[in-house]
């Protein structure tokens, strides 16, 4: 899709569709076991699928959103795997100031609008209890960004006000319950509530917090190179990491992409999980640590894949442009 694009900090995905149509899907309900939630973009609509990790042919169409401008939804799955939150742009004002927040029941396909006047370019981040999401409200001209919490009945409150920044991104919550967010300046900083942790030179992106809430991983993009970095959220200490990408799991371990190899390990011991090539990157393990979702970008096409715990690699085929939102039925 020629209109599908990514910005330097984040994937920018837009939508003007507002009506979800529940469907029985093709060829029926996804089979038992972990299932992926995938948004599939077309020039005139977006489909949301639930796909069995055990059998890719077993998939269920959760809903379809009409999308005449040919963009897509920016979404994520709740911690309990039952609900997805997504941002859409109805075409009024600008995408960074006029997006709407909707939630989708993954079991019934029913959708509800919860908020408006939001920044489309910052994906919803679920609170650990699954009862609210954090989003961004932006004033790029005035260099002011508010991070807004909206609960499942539409009540909202501003939890962060960032003045004079080029951008601000909600990331998640640490082990003490503090909101972790990133301020893009200069200076670039990780923030633990109001406590700043300065970052080295480069453009920070791809922020992920470890399941125990103690470590933040990110990538620093600089001309000619991208570096991995972790931040100890207890001490604020920065640590360089080998490889080009990192996801947490399975279990307490880390999975790194290094020279086209997926390396899994903890406590200093590593093994090769599989060889995927440098155009492929890991996205996330299912809650039980049995399946790792990957993404491969070739030109303006994108393909999702699945690597099992033994290293077997399978491709997940879609006619349109697929984006992985998370895992249904418990974990995202």
Coordinates of C-alpha atoms in Angstrom, one line a residue:
X1 CA 0.0 0.0 0.0
X2 CA 1.6 3.2 -1.1
X3 CA -0.1 5.3 1.5
X4 CA 1.2 3.2 4.4
X5 CA 4.1 4.8 6.0
X6 CA 6.2 5.0 9.2
X7 CA 7.6 8.1 11.0
X8 CA 11.0 8.2 12.7
X9 CA 9.5 7.8 16.2
X10 CA 6.5 5.6 15.6
X11 CA 4.3 3.9 13.1
X12 CA 1.7 6.5 11.8
X13 CA -1.5 4.8 11.0
X14 CA -4.7 6.7 10.1
X15 CA -8.3 5.8 9.7
X16 CA -11.6 7.5 8.8
X17 CA -13.9 4.5 9.3
X18 CA -16.2 4.7 12.3
X19 CA -18.6 1.8 11.9
X20 CA -17.6 -1.8 13.0
X21 CA -19.5 -4.6 11.3
X22 CA -19.4 -7.9 13.3
X23 CA -18.8 -10.9 11.2
X24 CA -18.8 -14.7 11.6
X25 CA -15.4 -14.6 9.9
X26 CA -13.6 -16.9 7.5
X27 CA -13.6 -19.9 8.0
X28 CA -15.0 -19.6 11.5
X29 CA -13.9 -19.1 15.1
X30 CA -10.2 -19.3 15.7
X31 CA -9.2 -22.6 17.3
X32 CA -8.2 -23.0 21.0
X33 CA -4.9 -21.8 22.1
X34 CA -3.1 -18.4 21.7
X35 CA -4.5 -16.2 19.0
X36 CA -3.0 -13.1 17.3
X37 CA -5.0 -9.9 16.8
X38 CA -4.1 -8.5 13.4
X39 CA -5.3 -5.4 11.6
X40 CA -5.3 -5.8 7.8
X41 CA -5.3 -2.5 5.8
X42 CA -6.8 -2.1 2.4
X43 CA -7.3 1.0 0.2
X44 CA -10.9 1.3 1.3
X45 CA -11.3 -0.6 4.6
X46 CA -9.5 -2.2 7.6
X47 CA -10.2 -5.6 8.8
X48 CA -9.5 -6.8 12.4
X49 CA -8.7 -10.6 12.6
X50 CA -8.2 -13.1 15.4
X51 CA -5.7 -15.7 14.1
X52 CA -4.8 -19.1 15.7
X53 CA -1.1 -19.4 16.4
X54 CA -1.4 -23.2 16.0
X55 CA -3.2 -23.0 12.6
X56 CA -3.0 -19.9 10.5
X57 CA -6.0 -21.1 8.4
X58 CA -8.2 -20.9 11.5
X59 CA -9.0 -17.2 11.7
X60 CA -12.0 -15.1 12.7
X61 CA -13.0 -11.7 11.3
X62 CA -13.8 -9.6 14.4
X63 CA -14.8 -6.5 12.6
X64 CA -14.4 -4.3 9.5
X65 CA -14.0 -0.5 9.4
X66 CA -14.7 1.4 6.2
X67 CA -11.6 3.4 5.3
X68 CA -12.0 5.3 2.0
X69 CA -8.7 7.2 2.4
X70 CA -6.7 3.9 2.5
X71 CA -4.9 4.3 5.8
X72 CA -5.4 2.2 8.9
X73 CA -6.0 2.0 12.7
X74 CA -3.5 2.5 15.4
X75 CA -4.4 0.0 18.1
X76 CA -3.3 -2.3 21.0
X77 CA -4.9 -5.2 22.9
X78 CA -5.8 -5.0 26.6
X79 CA -3.9 -7.1 29.2
X80 CA -6.8 -9.5 29.5
X81 CA -6.8 -10.1 25.8
X82 CA -10.6 -9.3 25.4
X83 CA -10.6 -5.7 24.3
X84 CA -8.7 -3.6 21.8
X85 CA -8.3 0.2 21.9
X86 CA -7.7 2.1 18.7
X87 CA -7.4 5.6 17.3
X88 CA -9.2 6.6 14.1
X89 CA -9.2 9.9 12.2
X90 CA -12.6 11.0 10.9
X91 CA -11.1 13.6 8.6
X92 CA -11.8 16.7 10.6
X93 CA -9.0 19.0 11.8
X94 CA -5.6 17.3 11.5
X95 CA -4.7 13.7 12.4
X96 CA -2.5 14.9 15.3
X97 CA -5.3 16.9 16.8
X98 CA -8.6 15.3 15.6
X99 CA -8.3 11.6 16.2
X100 CA -11.0 9.6 18.1
X101 CA -10.5 6.8 20.7
X102 CA -12.7 3.7 20.2
X103 CA -12.7 0.3 22.0
X104 CA -13.5 -3.0 20.3
X105 CA -14.9 -6.0 22.1
X106 CA -12.9 -8.9 20.5
X107 CA -15.5 -11.4 21.4
X108 CA -18.6 -9.7 19.9
X109 CA -17.1 -7.1 17.5
X110 CA -18.9 -4.3 19.2
X111 CA -17.3 -0.9 19.2
X112 CA -17.7 2.2 21.4
X113 CA -16.3 5.7 21.1
X114 CA -14.6 7.0 24.3
X115 CA -12.7 10.2 23.4
X116 CA -11.8 12.8 20.8
X117 CA -9.3 15.5 19.8
X118 CA -6.4 13.2 20.3
X119 CA -3.1 12.7 18.5
X120 CA -3.3 9.8 16.1
X121 CA 0.5 9.2 16.1
X122 CA 0.7 7.9 19.6
X123 CA -0.7 4.4 20.1
X124 CA -3.0 3.7 23.1
X125 CA -1.1 2.3 26.1
X126 CA -3.1 0.1 28.5
X127 CA -2.9 0.6 32.2
X128 CA -1.8 -2.7 33.8
X129 CA -5.3 -3.3 35.3
X130 CA -6.9 -2.9 31.8
X131 CA -9.3 -0.3 33.0
X132 CA -7.9 2.7 31.2
X133 CA -5.5 3.8 28.4
X134 CA -3.0 6.6 28.1
X135 CA -2.9 8.7 25.0
X136 CA -1.5 12.0 23.8
X137 CA -3.1 15.3 23.1
X138 CA -0.8 17.5 21.0
X139 CA -0.2 21.1 20.2
X140 CA 2.8 20.9 17.9
X141 CA 2.8 24.7 17.2
X142 CA 2.8 25.6 20.8
X143 CA 5.2 22.7 21.7
X144 CA 2.8 21.4 24.4
X145 CA 1.8 17.8 24.9
X146 CA -0.6 16.4 27.4
X147 CA -0.7 12.7 28.3
X148 CA -4.3 11.8 29.0
X149 CA -5.8 8.8 30.8
X150 CA -9.2 7.7 29.5
X151 CA -11.1 4.9 31.3
X152 CA -13.6 2.5 29.8
X153 CA -16.6 4.7 30.4
X154 CA -15.0 7.7 28.8
X155 CA -13.8 9.7 31.8
X156 CA -10.5 11.4 31.2
X157 CA -7.8 13.2 33.1
X158 CA -4.5 14.8 32.1
X159 CA -1.6 13.0 34.0
X160 CA 1.3 14.7 32.3
X161 CA 1.7 18.2 30.8
X162 CA 5.0 18.6 28.8
X163 CA 5.9 22.2 27.8
X164 CA 8.6 23.1 25.2
X165 CA 9.1 19.6 24.0
X166 CA 9.2 18.4 20.3
X167 CA 7.1 15.3 21.3
X168 CA 6.2 13.2 24.3
X169 CA 5.3 9.5 24.3
X170 CA 3.6 7.4 27.0
X171 CA 5.5 4.1 27.5
X172 CA 4.0 2.2 30.4
X173 CA 4.3 1.7 34.2
X174 CA 7.3 0.6 36.2
X175 CA 7.4 -1.8 39.2
X176 CA 6.4 0.9 41.6
X177 CA 3.4 2.0 39.6
X178 CA 5.0 5.2 38.2
X179 CA 4.1 6.2 34.7
X180 CA 7.1 5.9 32.3
X181 CA 7.1 8.4 29.4
X182 CA 9.7 9.9 27.0
X183 CA 10.2 13.5 26.3
X184 CA 11.8 14.4 22.9
X185 CA 13.7 17.7 23.0
X186 CA 16.5 18.3 23.0
X187 CA 17.2 17.1 25.5
X188 CA 15.8 13.6 25.1
X189 CA 14.8 12.1 28.4
X190 CA 13.1 9.1 29.9
X191 CA 10.7 10.3 32.6
X192 CA 9.6 8.3 35.7
X193 CA 6.7 10.6 36.6
X194 CA 8.7 13.8 37.0
X195 CA 12.1 12.3 37.4
X196 CA 14.3 12.8 34.3
X197 CA 16.8 10.2 33.0
X198 CA 18.9 11.9 30.2
X199 CA 19.5 9.8 27.0
X200 CA 22.5 9.7 24.8
X201 CA 22.5 11.4 21.4
X202 CA 20.2 9.8 18.8
X203 CA 16.5 9.4 18.2
X204 CA 14.9 7.2 20.8
X205 CA 12.2 4.7 19.5
X206 CA 10.6 1.3 20.1
X207 CA 10.1 1.5 23.8
X208 CA 9.3 -1.7 25.7
X209 CA 9.2 -2.3 29.5
X210 CA 10.1 -5.7 30.9
X211 CA 7.2 -7.8 32.4
X212 CA 8.6 -7.1 36.0
X213 CA 8.5 -3.3 35.3
X214 CA 12.2 -2.9 36.2
X215 CA 13.9 -2.4 32.8
X216 CA 13.1 -0.3 29.8
X217 CA 14.5 -1.2 26.4
X218 CA 14.7 1.2 23.5
X219 CA 16.5 1.8 20.3
X220 CA 18.6 4.9 19.5
X221 CA 18.6 5.8 15.8
X222 CA 21.5 7.8 14.5
X223 CA 22.9 8.4 11.0
X224 CA 24.3 5.1 9.8
X225 CA 23.6 3.1 12.9
X226 CA 20.9 2.0 15.4
X227 CA 21.9 1.1 19.0
X228 CA 20.1 -0.9 21.6
X229 CA 19.9 0.5 25.1
X230 CA 18.3 -0.6 28.4
X231 CA 17.4 1.7 31.3
X232 CA 17.3 0.3 34.9
X233 CA 14.1 1.9 36.2
X234 CA 15.2 1.5 39.8
X235 CA 18.6 3.2 39.6
X236 CA 18.3 5.2 36.3
X237 CA 21.5 3.5 35.0
X238 CA 21.9 3.2 31.2
X239 CA 23.3 0.0 29.7
X240 CA 24.2 -0.7 26.1
X241 CA 22.9 -3.9 24.7
X242 CA 24.3 -6.0 21.8
X243 CA 22.2 -6.5 18.7
X244 CA 19.7 -4.4 16.7
X245 CA 16.3 -5.1 18.4
X246 CA 15.1 -6.6 21.7
X247 CA 11.8 -8.1 23.0
X248 CA 11.1 -9.5 26.4
X249 CA 10.6 -13.3 26.9
X250 CA 10.0 -16.0 26.8
X251 CA 9.7 -16.0 30.6
X252 CA 12.4 -13.9 32.3
X253 CA 14.7 -14.0 29.3
X254 CA 15.4 -11.6 26.5
X255 CA 15.2 -12.2 22.7
X256 CA 17.6 -10.1 20.6
X257 CA 18.0 -9.7 16.9
X258 CA 21.8 -9.7 16.1
X259 CA 23.1 -10.0 12.5
X260 CA 19.9 -11.7 11.3
X261 CA 19.8 -14.2 14.2
X262 CA 17.3 -14.4 17.0
X263 CA 19.2 -14.9 20.2
X264 CA 17.4 -16.0 23.4
X265 CA 19.0 -16.0 26.8
X266 CA 19.2 -14.8 30.4
X267 CA 21.9 -14.6 33.1
X268 CA 24.6 -14.2 30.4
X269 CA 23.7 -17.5 28.6
X270 CA 22.4 -17.3 25.0
X271 CA 21.3 -19.7 22.3
X272 CA 20.3 -19.1 18.7
X273 CA 16.5 -19.4 18.3
X274 CA 16.4 -19.0 14.6
X275 CA 17.9 -17.2 11.6
X276 CA 15.4 -14.7 10.1
X277 CA 17.6 -12.2 8.2
X278 CA 18.3 -8.5 8.8
X279 CA 15.0 -7.3 7.3
X280 CA 13.0 -9.1 10.0
X281 CA 12.5 -7.9 13.6
X282 CA 10.9 -9.5 16.6
X283 CA 7.6 -8.0 17.9
X284 CA 6.5 -10.0 21.0
X285 CA 6.0 -13.4 22.6
X286 CA 2.6 -14.8 23.5
X287 CA 2.0 -14.9 27.3
X288 CA 3.1 -18.6 27.6
X289 CA 6.3 -18.0 25.7
X290 CA 5.6 -20.5 22.9
X291 CA 5.2 -18.2 19.9
X292 CA 7.2 -15.1 18.8
X293 CA 5.6 -12.7 16.3
X294 CA 8.0 -11.2 13.8
X295 CA 7.7 -8.5 11.1
X296 CA 9.5 -8.4 7.7
X297 CA 9.4 -5.2 5.6
X298 CA 10.2 -5.4 1.9
X299 CA 9.6 -2.1 0.0
X300 CA 6.0 -1.0 0.8
X301 CA 5.0 -4.5 1.8
X302 CA 5.0 -6.0 5.2
X303 CA 4.7 -9.7 6.3
X304 CA 4.1 -11.1 9.7
X305 CA 5.7 -14.4 10.8
X306 CA 5.7 -16.7 13.8
X307 CA 8.7 -18.4 15.4
X308 CA 8.0 -21.2 17.9
X309 CA 10.1 -22.1 20.9
X310 CA 12.0 -24.7 18.9
X311 CA 13.0 -22.1 16.2
X312 CA 10.6 -23.2 13.5
X313 CA 9.5 -20.2 11.3
X314 CA 6.2 -19.8 9.5
X315 CA 4.8 -16.9 7.4
X316 CA 1.4 -15.4 8.1
X317 CA -0.2 -14.5 4.7
X318 CA -2.5 -11.6 4.2
X319 CA -3.9 -10.0 1.1
X320 CA -3.6 -6.5 2.6
X321 CA -1.0 -4.8 4.8
X322 CA -1.0 -6.5 8.3
X323 CA -0.2 -4.9 11.6
X324 CA 0.1 -7.0 14.8
X325 CA -1.9 -5.5 17.7
X326 CA -1.3 -8.1 20.4
X327 CA -2.6 -11.5 21.8
X328 CA -6.2 -12.3 22.4
X329 CA -7.3 -14.3 25.5
X330 CA -4.7 -13.1 28.0
X331 CA -1.7 -10.8 27.3
X332 CA -0.8 -8.3 24.6

